Coordinates of C-alpha atoms in Angstrom, one line a residue:
Chain A
M1 CA -143.4 -12.5 -2.1
F2 CA -145.5 -10.3 0.2
R3 CA -143.4 -11.4 3.1
A4 CA -140.1 -10.9 1.4
A5 CA -141.3 -7.3 0.4
L6 CA -142.4 -6.7 4.0
A7 CA -139.0 -8.0 5.3
S8 CA -137.0 -5.7 3.0
G9 CA -139.5 -2.8 3.8
I10 CA -138.9 -3.2 7.4
F11 CA -135.0 -3.2 6.9
L12 CA -135.3 -0.1 4.6
G13 CA -137.6 1.5 7.1
S14 CA -135.2 1.1 9.9
I15 CA -132.4 3.0 7.8
Y16 CA -134.9 5.6 7.0
A17 CA -135.7 6.0 10.8
M18 CA -132.1 6.4 11.8
V19 CA -131.4 9.0 9.0
A20 CA -134.6 10.8 9.7
S21 CA -134.4 10.9 13.5
G22 CA -131.0 12.9 12.9
L23 CA -132.6 15.1 10.5
N24 CA -135.6 15.7 12.7
L25 CA -133.5 16.6 15.6
I26 CA -131.6 19.3 13.5
F27 CA -134.9 20.4 12.0
G28 CA -136.7 20.5 15.4
V29 CA -133.9 22.4 17.4
V30 CA -132.0 24.5 14.8
K31 CA -135.2 25.0 12.7
I32 CA -133.2 24.4 9.5
I33 CA -133.8 21.9 6.8
N34 CA -130.3 20.2 6.5
F35 CA -129.8 19.6 2.9
A36 CA -126.3 18.4 3.7
H37 CA -127.8 15.4 5.4
G38 CA -127.4 13.1 2.5
A39 CA -123.8 14.2 1.8
L40 CA -123.0 13.5 5.6
L41 CA -124.5 10.1 5.2
A42 CA -122.0 9.5 2.4
L43 CA -119.2 10.9 4.4
G44 CA -119.9 8.7 7.1
M45 CA -120.0 5.7 4.8
Y46 CA -116.6 6.8 3.4
M47 CA -115.2 7.0 6.9
A48 CA -116.3 3.5 7.8
Y49 CA -115.1 2.2 4.4
F50 CA -111.6 3.6 4.9
L51 CA -111.4 2.3 8.4
I52 CA -112.3 -1.0 7.2
T53 CA -110.1 -1.2 4.1
L54 CA -107.0 1.0 5.3
A55 CA -106.9 0.4 9.0
G56 CA -108.4 -3.2 9.0
F57 CA -111.4 -2.6 11.2
D58 CA -114.3 -5.0 11.3
P59 CA -117.2 -3.2 9.7
Y60 CA -119.2 -3.0 12.9
L61 CA -116.3 -1.9 15.1
T62 CA -116.0 1.3 13.2
L63 CA -119.2 2.3 15.0
P64 CA -117.7 4.3 17.8
V65 CA -115.0 6.0 15.6
V66 CA -117.5 7.0 12.9
V67 CA -120.1 8.2 15.4
V68 CA -117.8 10.3 17.4
A69 CA -116.1 11.7 14.1
M70 CA -119.6 12.6 12.7
F71 CA -120.6 14.2 15.9
L72 CA -117.5 16.4 15.6
V73 CA -118.3 17.1 11.9
G74 CA -121.9 18.1 12.7
W75 CA -120.9 20.2 15.7
A76 CA -118.2 22.0 13.6
I77 CA -120.7 22.8 10.8
Q78 CA -123.1 24.3 13.3
S79 CA -120.7 26.2 15.4
G80 CA -118.4 27.3 12.7
I81 CA -120.8 28.2 9.9
I82 CA -124.5 28.0 10.7
N83 CA -124.5 29.7 14.0
R84 CA -123.2 32.7 12.3
I85 CA -126.2 33.1 10.1
M86 CA -128.9 32.1 12.5
D87 CA -130.3 35.7 12.6
S88 CA -130.4 36.2 8.8
D89 CA -133.1 35.3 6.3
R90 CA -134.6 31.8 6.0
T91 CA -133.4 31.7 2.4
S92 CA -129.7 32.0 3.6
Q93 CA -130.1 29.2 6.0
L94 CA -131.7 27.0 3.4
L95 CA -129.1 27.8 0.9
I96 CA -126.0 27.4 3.1
T97 CA -126.8 23.8 3.8
F98 CA -127.2 23.2 0.0
G99 CA -123.8 24.8 -0.4
L100 CA -122.4 22.3 2.2
A101 CA -124.1 19.5 0.5
L102 CA -122.5 20.4 -2.9
M103 CA -119.1 20.7 -1.2
V104 CA -119.1 17.5 0.6
Q105 CA -120.5 15.5 -2.2
N106 CA -118.3 16.9 -4.9
G107 CA -115.3 17.0 -2.6
A108 CA -115.8 13.2 -2.3
I109 CA -116.0 13.0 -6.1
M110 CA -112.7 14.9 -6.3
L111 CA -110.9 12.9 -3.7
W112 CA -112.3 9.5 -4.4
G113 CA -114.0 9.6 -7.7
H114 CA -117.5 8.2 -8.8
E115 CA -116.5 4.6 -8.4
Y116 CA -118.6 2.2 -6.6
R117 CA -116.8 0.7 -3.4
S118 CA -117.9 -2.1 -1.2
A119 CA -116.5 -3.5 1.9
T120 CA -118.2 -6.3 3.6
V121 CA -117.5 -9.4 5.7
P122 CA -118.7 -13.0 5.0
Y123 CA -120.7 -13.2 8.2
A124 CA -122.8 -10.4 7.3
R125 CA -124.1 -12.1 4.3
K126 CA -125.3 -15.1 6.2
V127 CA -129.1 -15.6 5.9
F128 CA -131.4 -16.4 8.7
D129 CA -134.9 -17.7 8.6
I130 CA -137.4 -16.0 11.1
L131 CA -140.9 -17.0 10.9
G132 CA -140.4 -18.0 7.2
I133 CA -139.0 -14.7 6.3
R134 CA -135.3 -14.6 5.2
F135 CA -133.1 -11.8 6.6
S136 CA -129.4 -11.4 6.1
F137 CA -127.3 -11.0 9.1
A138 CA -126.4 -7.5 8.0
A139 CA -130.1 -6.5 7.7
L140 CA -130.9 -8.0 11.2
L141 CA -127.9 -5.9 12.7
A142 CA -129.1 -2.8 11.0
L143 CA -132.6 -3.4 12.4
T144 CA -131.2 -3.9 16.0
G145 CA -128.9 -1.0 15.6
S146 CA -131.6 1.1 14.5
A147 CA -133.8 0.2 17.5
I148 CA -131.1 0.5 20.0
S149 CA -129.8 3.9 18.7
L150 CA -133.3 5.3 18.6
V151 CA -134.0 4.3 22.2
L152 CA -130.6 5.8 23.3
L153 CA -131.7 9.0 21.4
Y154 CA -134.9 9.1 23.3
L155 CA -133.2 8.5 26.6
F156 CA -130.7 11.2 25.8
L157 CA -133.3 13.8 25.0
H158 CA -135.7 12.8 27.9
R159 CA -133.3 11.7 30.8
T160 CA -130.3 13.8 30.6
R161 CA -129.7 17.5 31.5
T162 CA -128.4 18.3 28.1
G163 CA -131.2 16.5 26.4
T164 CA -133.7 18.5 28.4
A165 CA -131.9 21.7 27.4
I166 CA -132.1 20.7 23.8
R167 CA -135.9 20.2 24.1
A168 CA -136.2 23.5 26.0
V169 CA -134.3 25.2 23.0
S170 CA -136.5 23.5 20.4
Q171 CA -139.6 24.7 22.1
Q172 CA -138.7 28.3 23.0
P173 CA -135.1 29.4 22.3
D174 CA -135.7 32.8 24.0
S175 CA -137.0 31.5 27.2
A176 CA -134.4 28.9 27.1
A177 CA -131.7 31.6 27.0
L178 CA -133.5 33.4 29.7
A179 CA -133.3 30.2 31.8
G180 CA -129.5 30.3 31.5
I181 CA -129.0 27.9 28.6
N182 CA -126.4 28.8 26.0
V183 CA -128.6 28.4 23.0
K184 CA -125.8 28.6 20.3
S185 CA -123.8 25.8 22.1
I186 CA -127.0 23.7 22.3
Y187 CA -127.4 24.2 18.6
G188 CA -124.0 22.9 18.0
I189 CA -124.6 19.7 20.2
A190 CA -128.0 19.1 18.5
F191 CA -126.4 19.3 14.9
G192 CA -123.7 17.0 16.2
V193 CA -126.0 14.4 17.7
G194 CA -128.1 14.6 14.5
S195 CA -125.0 13.9 12.4
A196 CA -123.9 11.1 14.8
M197 CA -127.3 9.4 14.1
V198 CA -126.3 9.6 10.3
G199 CA -123.0 8.1 11.4
V200 CA -124.9 5.1 12.9
A201 CA -126.9 4.6 9.9
A202 CA -123.8 4.9 7.7
V203 CA -121.9 2.1 9.5
F204 CA -124.9 -0.3 9.2
M205 CA -125.1 0.6 5.6
V206 CA -121.5 -0.1 4.6
P207 CA -121.8 -3.8 4.5
I208 CA -125.0 -3.7 2.4
Y209 CA -124.8 -0.6 0.0
F210 CA -122.0 0.3 -2.3
V211 CA -120.1 3.4 -1.2
Q212 CA -120.1 6.2 -3.6
P213 CA -120.7 10.1 -3.5
S214 CA -124.4 10.2 -4.2
V215 CA -125.3 7.2 -2.0
G216 CA -127.2 9.5 0.3
D217 CA -129.5 11.2 -2.1
P218 CA -132.4 8.8 -2.1
F219 CA -132.2 8.3 1.6
V220 CA -132.1 11.9 2.4
L221 CA -135.2 12.7 0.2
M222 CA -137.0 9.9 2.0
A223 CA -135.7 11.4 5.3
F224 CA -137.2 14.8 4.6
I225 CA -140.5 13.1 3.9
T226 CA -140.3 11.0 7.1
V227 CA -139.4 14.1 9.1
V228 CA -142.5 16.0 7.7
L229 CA -144.8 13.0 8.2
G230 CA -143.5 12.2 11.7
G231 CA -143.9 15.6 12.9
L232 CA -141.4 17.9 14.5
G233 CA -139.3 16.9 17.6
S234 CA -140.8 13.4 17.9
V235 CA -138.3 10.6 17.9
W236 CA -141.1 8.0 17.7
G237 CA -142.8 9.8 15.0
A238 CA -139.8 9.8 12.9
A239 CA -139.1 6.1 13.6
A240 CA -142.8 5.2 12.9
A241 CA -143.0 7.2 9.8
G242 CA -139.6 5.9 8.5
M243 CA -140.8 2.4 9.1
M244 CA -144.1 3.0 7.3
L245 CA -142.4 4.7 4.3
G246 CA -139.9 1.7 4.0
V247 CA -142.8 -0.8 4.1
V248 CA -145.1 1.2 1.9
Q249 CA -142.4 1.8 -0.8
N250 CA -141.3 -1.8 -0.9
L251 CA -144.9 -3.2 -0.9
F252 CA -145.8 -0.8 -3.8
A253 CA -142.5 -1.8 -5.6
T254 CA -143.4 -5.6 -5.4
M255 CA -147.0 -5.5 -5.9
V256 CA -147.6 -2.6 -8.4
N257 CA -144.3 -1.3 -10.1
V258 CA -140.7 -1.0 -9.1
E259 CA -140.0 2.2 -11.1
M260 CA -143.0 4.0 -9.8
A261 CA -142.4 3.3 -6.3
P262 CA -140.6 6.5 -5.4
T263 CA -143.2 8.6 -7.4
F264 CA -146.0 7.0 -5.3
V265 CA -144.3 7.9 -2.1
F266 CA -143.7 11.5 -3.2
L267 CA -147.3 11.8 -4.2
V268 CA -148.5 10.4 -0.9
F269 CA -146.2 12.9 0.8
M270 CA -147.6 16.0 -1.1
V271 CA -151.2 15.0 -0.5
I272 CA -150.4 14.6 3.3
M273 CA -148.5 17.9 3.3
F274 CA -151.5 19.7 2.0
F275 CA -153.9 18.2 4.5
R276 CA -151.8 17.6 7.6
P277 CA -148.7 19.9 7.2
Y278 CA -147.9 19.3 10.8
G279 CA -147.4 15.7 10.1
L280 CA -149.4 12.5 10.8
F281 CA -148.1 12.3 14.4
G282 CA -147.2 15.9 14.9
R283 CA -149.3 18.6 16.6
A284 CA -150.3 21.8 15.0
E285 CA -148.3 24.0 17.2
R286 CA -145.5 24.9 14.8
I287 CA -147.7 26.9 12.4
S288 CA -146.9 30.4 12.9
Chain B
M1 CA -150.4 54.5 -20.6
R2 CA -147.3 55.1 -18.7
A3 CA -148.3 58.5 -17.5
T4 CA -151.7 57.5 -16.2
R5 CA -150.0 54.7 -14.2
S6 CA -147.5 57.0 -12.6
T7 CA -150.1 59.5 -11.6
E8 CA -151.9 56.6 -9.9
Q9 CA -148.9 55.7 -7.9
G10 CA -148.1 59.3 -6.7
E11 CA -145.2 61.6 -6.8
S12 CA -142.4 59.2 -6.1
A13 CA -143.3 56.8 -9.1
R14 CA -142.7 59.8 -11.4
L15 CA -138.9 59.4 -10.9
P16 CA -137.4 57.2 -13.4
S17 CA -136.7 53.6 -12.5
G18 CA -134.6 50.8 -14.0
I19 CA -131.7 51.7 -16.3
G20 CA -133.4 55.1 -16.9
A21 CA -132.3 56.1 -13.3
A22 CA -128.8 55.4 -13.8
P23 CA -126.1 58.0 -14.5
L24 CA -125.5 58.8 -18.3
S25 CA -122.2 56.9 -18.2
F26 CA -123.7 53.8 -17.0
R27 CA -126.6 53.9 -19.5
V28 CA -124.0 54.4 -22.3
A29 CA -121.9 51.6 -20.9
S30 CA -124.8 49.2 -20.8
V31 CA -125.8 50.0 -24.4
V32 CA -122.2 49.4 -25.5
I33 CA -122.0 46.1 -23.5
L34 CA -125.4 45.1 -25.1
L35 CA -124.1 46.0 -28.6
G36 CA -120.9 44.2 -27.9
L37 CA -122.7 41.0 -26.9
V38 CA -124.7 41.3 -30.2
I39 CA -121.6 41.6 -32.3
F40 CA -119.8 39.0 -30.2
A41 CA -121.1 36.0 -32.2
I42 CA -120.7 37.5 -35.6
P43 CA -117.1 36.7 -36.4
D44 CA -116.7 33.1 -37.8
S45 CA -113.4 32.9 -36.1
I46 CA -115.1 32.6 -32.6
P47 CA -114.7 28.8 -31.6
F48 CA -117.7 26.8 -31.2
Y49 CA -116.9 26.3 -27.5
Y50 CA -117.1 30.1 -26.8
K51 CA -120.5 30.5 -28.6
Q52 CA -121.9 27.5 -26.5
V53 CA -120.7 29.3 -23.4
G54 CA -122.2 32.5 -24.5
I55 CA -125.5 30.7 -25.2
L56 CA -125.4 29.0 -21.8
I57 CA -124.8 32.4 -20.0
F58 CA -128.1 33.8 -21.5
W59 CA -129.8 30.5 -20.8
F60 CA -128.9 30.5 -17.2
A61 CA -129.5 34.1 -16.8
S62 CA -133.1 33.6 -18.1
L63 CA -133.7 30.7 -15.9
G64 CA -132.5 32.7 -12.8
T65 CA -134.6 35.7 -13.8
A66 CA -137.6 33.5 -14.1
W67 CA -137.0 32.2 -10.7
T68 CA -136.7 35.7 -9.4
I69 CA -140.1 36.5 -10.3
S70 CA -141.7 34.0 -7.9
C71 CA -139.0 33.6 -5.3
G72 CA -137.1 37.0 -5.3
Y73 CA -140.2 38.9 -5.6
G74 CA -142.9 36.6 -3.9
G75 CA -140.7 34.7 -1.4
M76 CA -141.8 31.3 -2.9
F77 CA -138.8 29.2 -2.5
S78 CA -139.0 26.7 -5.2
I79 CA -136.1 24.2 -5.5
G80 CA -137.9 22.3 -8.1
N81 CA -137.8 24.5 -11.2
A82 CA -135.9 21.7 -13.1
A83 CA -139.3 20.1 -13.2
F84 CA -140.5 23.0 -15.5
V85 CA -137.3 22.9 -17.6
G86 CA -137.9 19.2 -18.1
T87 CA -141.6 19.7 -18.9
G88 CA -140.7 22.2 -21.7
A89 CA -137.9 20.0 -22.9
Y90 CA -139.8 16.8 -23.0
T91 CA -143.2 18.2 -24.3
S92 CA -141.8 19.8 -27.4
T93 CA -139.3 16.8 -28.0
L94 CA -142.0 14.1 -27.6
L95 CA -144.6 16.0 -29.7
F96 CA -141.9 16.4 -32.3
L97 CA -140.7 12.7 -32.4
H98 CA -144.1 11.0 -32.0
F99 CA -146.5 13.4 -34.0
Q100 CA -143.9 15.6 -36.1
I101 CA -145.3 18.8 -34.4
S102 CA -142.8 21.7 -34.7
P103 CA -140.8 22.3 -31.4
W104 CA -142.0 26.0 -31.8
L105 CA -145.5 24.9 -31.3
G106 CA -144.4 22.3 -28.7
M107 CA -142.8 25.1 -26.8
V108 CA -146.1 26.7 -26.4
V109 CA -147.8 23.5 -25.6
G110 CA -145.0 22.9 -22.9
M111 CA -145.4 26.3 -21.5
A112 CA -149.2 25.7 -21.1
L113 CA -148.5 22.4 -19.6
A114 CA -145.9 23.7 -17.1
A115 CA -148.3 26.5 -16.2
L116 CA -151.0 23.9 -15.5
L117 CA -148.6 21.8 -13.4
A118 CA -147.5 24.8 -11.4
A119 CA -151.1 25.8 -10.7
G120 CA -151.7 22.2 -9.7
V121 CA -148.9 22.1 -7.2
G122 CA -149.2 25.9 -6.3
Y123 CA -152.9 26.2 -5.5
P124 CA -153.2 23.5 -2.8
A125 CA -149.8 24.6 -1.4
F126 CA -150.7 28.3 -1.2
R127 CA -154.4 27.6 -0.3
F128 CA -153.2 25.6 2.7
G129 CA -150.6 28.0 3.7
L130 CA -147.5 26.0 3.0
R131 CA -144.6 28.5 3.0
G132 CA -141.0 28.9 3.3
D133 CA -139.2 25.4 4.0
Y134 CA -142.4 23.6 3.6
F135 CA -143.0 25.0 0.1
A136 CA -139.3 24.2 -0.8
L137 CA -140.0 20.7 0.2
I138 CA -143.2 20.3 -1.7
T139 CA -141.4 21.6 -4.9
I140 CA -138.5 19.1 -4.3
A141 CA -141.1 16.3 -4.0
F142 CA -142.9 17.6 -7.0
S143 CA -139.7 17.6 -9.2
G144 CA -138.8 14.3 -7.8
I145 CA -142.2 13.0 -9.1
V146 CA -141.6 14.4 -12.5
Y147 CA -138.1 13.0 -12.6
E148 CA -139.3 9.4 -11.7
L149 CA -142.2 9.5 -14.0
V150 CA -139.9 10.5 -17.0
N151 CA -137.3 8.1 -15.8
G152 CA -139.8 5.3 -15.3
A153 CA -141.9 5.7 -18.5
S154 CA -139.1 4.5 -20.7
G155 CA -141.4 3.3 -23.5
I156 CA -142.5 7.1 -24.3
T157 CA -139.6 9.1 -22.8
G158 CA -136.5 6.9 -23.4
G159 CA -136.2 6.7 -19.6
G160 CA -132.7 7.2 -18.2
Q161 CA -131.1 6.6 -21.6
G162 CA -132.5 10.0 -22.8
K163 CA -134.0 10.8 -26.2
P164 CA -132.0 12.1 -29.0
I165 CA -133.6 14.4 -31.5
R166 CA -133.0 13.6 -35.2
V167 CA -130.5 16.2 -36.7
L168 CA -132.2 17.5 -39.8
G169 CA -129.9 20.4 -40.8
D170 CA -131.0 23.9 -41.2
R171 CA -134.9 23.8 -40.6
P172 CA -135.9 27.1 -39.0
W173 CA -139.5 25.9 -38.8
L174 CA -138.4 22.9 -36.8
F175 CA -136.2 24.8 -34.5
Q176 CA -133.0 23.5 -35.9
F177 CA -130.2 25.6 -37.2
T178 CA -126.8 24.7 -38.6
D179 CA -125.5 28.1 -37.7
R180 CA -124.7 28.3 -34.0
R181 CA -125.1 32.1 -34.1
I182 CA -128.8 31.8 -34.4
Y183 CA -129.1 29.8 -31.2
Y184 CA -127.0 32.5 -29.6
Y185 CA -129.4 35.2 -30.8
I186 CA -132.4 33.3 -29.8
A187 CA -130.9 32.7 -26.3
M188 CA -130.3 36.5 -26.2
A189 CA -133.8 37.4 -27.3
M190 CA -135.3 35.0 -24.7
W191 CA -133.1 36.6 -22.0
L192 CA -134.2 40.2 -23.1
L193 CA -137.7 39.2 -22.9
T194 CA -137.3 37.4 -19.7
V195 CA -135.7 40.5 -18.1
V196 CA -138.2 42.9 -19.5
V197 CA -141.1 40.7 -18.2
A198 CA -139.4 40.6 -14.8
Y199 CA -138.8 44.2 -14.9
R200 CA -142.4 45.1 -15.9
I201 CA -143.8 42.9 -13.2
R202 CA -141.6 44.4 -10.6
H203 CA -143.3 47.7 -11.4
S204 CA -146.8 46.5 -11.8
R205 CA -149.6 46.0 -9.2
L206 CA -148.7 42.3 -9.3
G207 CA -145.1 43.0 -8.4
Y208 CA -146.0 45.3 -5.5
K209 CA -148.4 42.7 -4.2
L210 CA -145.8 40.0 -4.4
L211 CA -143.3 42.1 -2.6
A212 CA -145.8 42.8 0.2
I213 CA -146.6 39.2 0.5
R214 CA -142.7 38.3 0.6
D215 CA -142.2 40.8 3.4
D216 CA -145.2 40.1 5.5
E217 CA -148.0 37.8 4.4
P218 CA -150.5 38.5 7.1
A219 CA -150.2 42.2 6.8
A220 CA -150.6 42.0 3.0
A221 CA -153.7 39.8 3.6
R222 CA -155.1 42.5 6.0
A223 CA -154.4 45.2 3.3
G224 CA -156.8 43.2 1.0
I225 CA -154.4 41.2 -1.1
N226 CA -155.5 37.7 -1.9
G227 CA -152.2 35.9 -1.2
T228 CA -153.3 32.5 -2.9
T229 CA -154.2 34.1 -6.2
V230 CA -151.2 36.6 -6.4
K231 CA -148.6 33.8 -5.6
L232 CA -150.3 31.5 -7.9
V233 CA -150.0 34.0 -10.9
G234 CA -146.3 34.6 -10.0
F235 CA -145.6 30.9 -9.8
V236 CA -147.3 30.2 -13.2
I237 CA -145.5 32.9 -14.9
T238 CA -142.1 31.5 -13.6
A239 CA -143.1 28.0 -14.7
A240 CA -144.2 29.1 -18.2
I241 CA -140.9 31.0 -19.0
T242 CA -138.9 28.1 -17.4
A243 CA -140.6 25.6 -19.7
A244 CA -140.0 27.8 -22.7
L245 CA -136.2 27.7 -21.9
G246 CA -136.4 24.0 -21.5
T247 CA -137.5 23.6 -25.2
F248 CA -134.7 25.9 -26.2
Y249 CA -132.2 23.7 -24.4
A250 CA -133.6 20.6 -25.9
Q251 CA -133.2 22.0 -29.5
L252 CA -129.7 23.4 -28.6
I253 CA -128.2 20.1 -27.4
L254 CA -130.6 17.9 -29.5
F255 CA -130.5 15.3 -26.7
I256 CA -132.4 15.2 -23.5
D257 CA -132.2 13.0 -20.6
P258 CA -133.7 13.3 -16.9
G259 CA -130.1 13.7 -15.5
S260 CA -129.6 17.0 -17.7
V261 CA -133.0 18.7 -17.7
L262 CA -134.8 17.4 -14.4
A263 CA -132.0 16.9 -11.9
L264 CA -132.0 18.7 -8.6
D265 CA -128.5 20.0 -9.5
L266 CA -130.2 22.2 -12.2
S267 CA -132.6 23.6 -9.8
V268 CA -129.8 24.6 -7.4
T269 CA -127.5 25.9 -10.1
L270 CA -130.3 28.3 -11.4
I271 CA -130.9 29.5 -7.9
L272 CA -127.2 30.1 -7.3
M273 CA -127.2 32.5 -10.5
A274 CA -130.0 34.6 -9.0
V275 CA -128.6 34.6 -5.4
L276 CA -125.1 35.4 -6.5
G277 CA -126.3 38.5 -8.5
G278 CA -128.9 39.4 -6.0
M279 CA -132.3 37.6 -5.9
A280 CA -134.5 40.7 -5.3
S281 CA -133.4 42.4 -8.5
Y282 CA -134.5 41.7 -12.1
L283 CA -131.0 42.0 -13.2
G284 CA -129.5 39.7 -10.4
A285 CA -129.5 36.5 -12.2
T286 CA -127.9 38.1 -15.3
V287 CA -125.0 39.4 -13.2
G288 CA -124.8 36.0 -11.5
A289 CA -124.7 34.1 -14.8
F290 CA -122.0 36.2 -16.3
I291 CA -119.9 35.4 -13.5
L292 CA -120.7 31.8 -12.7
V293 CA -121.2 30.2 -16.2
P294 CA -117.8 31.0 -17.5
L295 CA -116.3 30.1 -14.1
S296 CA -118.1 26.6 -14.1
Q297 CA -117.3 26.0 -17.7
W298 CA -113.7 26.9 -17.2
L299 CA -113.4 24.7 -14.1
A300 CA -115.1 21.8 -15.6
A301 CA -112.8 21.9 -18.8
N302 CA -109.5 22.8 -17.2
T303 CA -109.4 20.8 -13.9
A304 CA -108.2 17.3 -14.1
V305 CA -110.6 16.1 -11.3
A306 CA -114.3 15.7 -11.8
G307 CA -116.5 17.6 -9.4
A308 CA -114.4 20.8 -9.2
D309 CA -117.0 23.0 -10.7
L310 CA -119.8 21.8 -8.5
F311 CA -117.5 22.0 -5.4
A312 CA -116.8 25.6 -6.5
N313 CA -120.6 26.2 -6.6
G314 CA -121.1 24.9 -3.2
L315 CA -118.2 27.0 -1.8
I316 CA -119.4 30.1 -3.4
L317 CA -122.9 29.5 -2.0
V318 CA -121.5 28.9 1.5
L319 CA -119.3 32.1 1.3
L320 CA -122.0 34.1 -0.2
M321 CA -124.5 33.4 2.5
L322 CA -121.9 34.1 5.3
Y323 CA -120.5 37.3 4.0
M324 CA -123.0 38.7 1.2
P325 CA -126.4 37.3 1.7
H326 CA -128.0 39.8 -0.6
G327 CA -125.7 39.2 -3.6
I328 CA -123.7 41.5 -5.6
L329 CA -126.5 43.9 -6.6
G330 CA -127.6 43.9 -3.0
L331 CA -124.6 45.9 -2.2
L332 CA -126.3 48.7 -3.9
R333 CA -129.6 48.5 -2.2
N334 CA -128.8 51.3 0.3
S335 CA -128.2 54.0 -2.3
P336 CA -131.4 55.4 -3.2
R337 CA -130.5 56.1 -6.9
W338 CA -129.0 52.7 -7.5
R339 CA -131.8 51.0 -5.6
R340 CA -134.1 52.3 -8.4
V341 CA -131.8 51.1 -11.1
V342 CA -131.5 47.6 -9.8
G343 CA -135.1 47.5 -8.9
W344 CA -134.5 46.2 -5.4

């Protein structure tokens, strides 16, 4: 019982970690809370779903297509819309992503309706026994995919020129501009990479979850919490916090009460926000 | 009392503000419109549907105006006001269903409870200096907690199934009327009260302090304003008014469920009202509601596809932020005279 809860917690945590690392990148670089993140997750899942059902893809082979498409969507949102209001009020920036979320989510409802769709393959449902804990193949793949994509994201941010530029912009946009970095185009890339991470999560979720317009809502709420707990700009912070949240939520659900598990997580989040607003793993630098 | 206050505030405060500062034609027009709105519901031939839209216009206008007090004036960006709507709706309903307490009394209890909740969330948040995006996240988490609690405690609240309120016919004391016009007039009265409260706050000490904090909190603190207390008072007032509106909604529909009175969508919709009209003005949410509520209702009723109304809300929000971030009344903010009228 405990082990099963732990296993499903680790799986859930790996999904949270992927979604949150994308959100964290956007939040850390563009300094905007992207409320459209959940809607983008749903969009990515619809992309994968239609590639599987209409174009006959294997669920996991949709990965490159969805990731590239989601990068372009994110890049377009940032360059086409958000870059134009980077200098206006915080409220405008907050609300514009809310507006985008409403548009994407309800656009999906208008086009494809509320119905629950699922696309899976028989091999994804195979169950493995590891150290007495039962994992489905799909969950194992999600776990592996999460780990690989997080490592790749870390390497991209720390070992490439573009990644270094992204980190420079996230720390000091003005100085970065003085050093010859095109800040607005970096914003576009950061938003694109953040959305691409959502695309990765979406592909691994399609064989497990039903595809429907509001599928992203619970994940994105948890992702906000993960980002705040993990601290800004830290890939490992987001990963660790995501994993922790997944495990805590699942253990609470199994041991105490299923219905109150999200409440418990929200409550923990609020308390931590009050006492460590820069996150469990973050540094205090961002308070201005 | 008025006179002493304006001498305190110096020469400029002696100029009329609010509607009084507007040209005569505008004042006449607003009186005529207001009278028109009073008369609107009287003919029996007005179909139920239009009365309902009229009620919802005033309801959303009040919700948006209440939000304006803490966010438009004080810069506390709450995206969790649905939690207060739900608190009001569920408190009065549960007190009525379990203890036969009149929803009118329940409304007061709900307001007190919402004020307490707002203080409970607001005090640590303001005390530890959470503002802007972080405060927004806290309010989302808070409304998430209330949603999940109500949804989970199905034994008491009915959970996701919702809770119907017994229809008892015409019982004014129990906040139930067979005549829809009465709901319309109650909504209108609540709206008028909310706008007057928002207007009075804007021109009070509290209002100026809230504005100072919104514009520059460190500077306001250096000028001797206690940011925590002032923000807390603003937030509590917003919560109490919002809860009263929640009770009204429960008695109007006679059915509540978490999806209708506690959802994030409601929090966003009421913000949209204020932002469309101009969130720094006490009249902003009213202007927004008069445009947006009929539009959403029309889209929901006349388009074959679901989701069109919320899609339109999203589109309006994006376009608004790109091209008119200060809202409709914000267009008037550069004229000294109209600035006083809309209380920018």
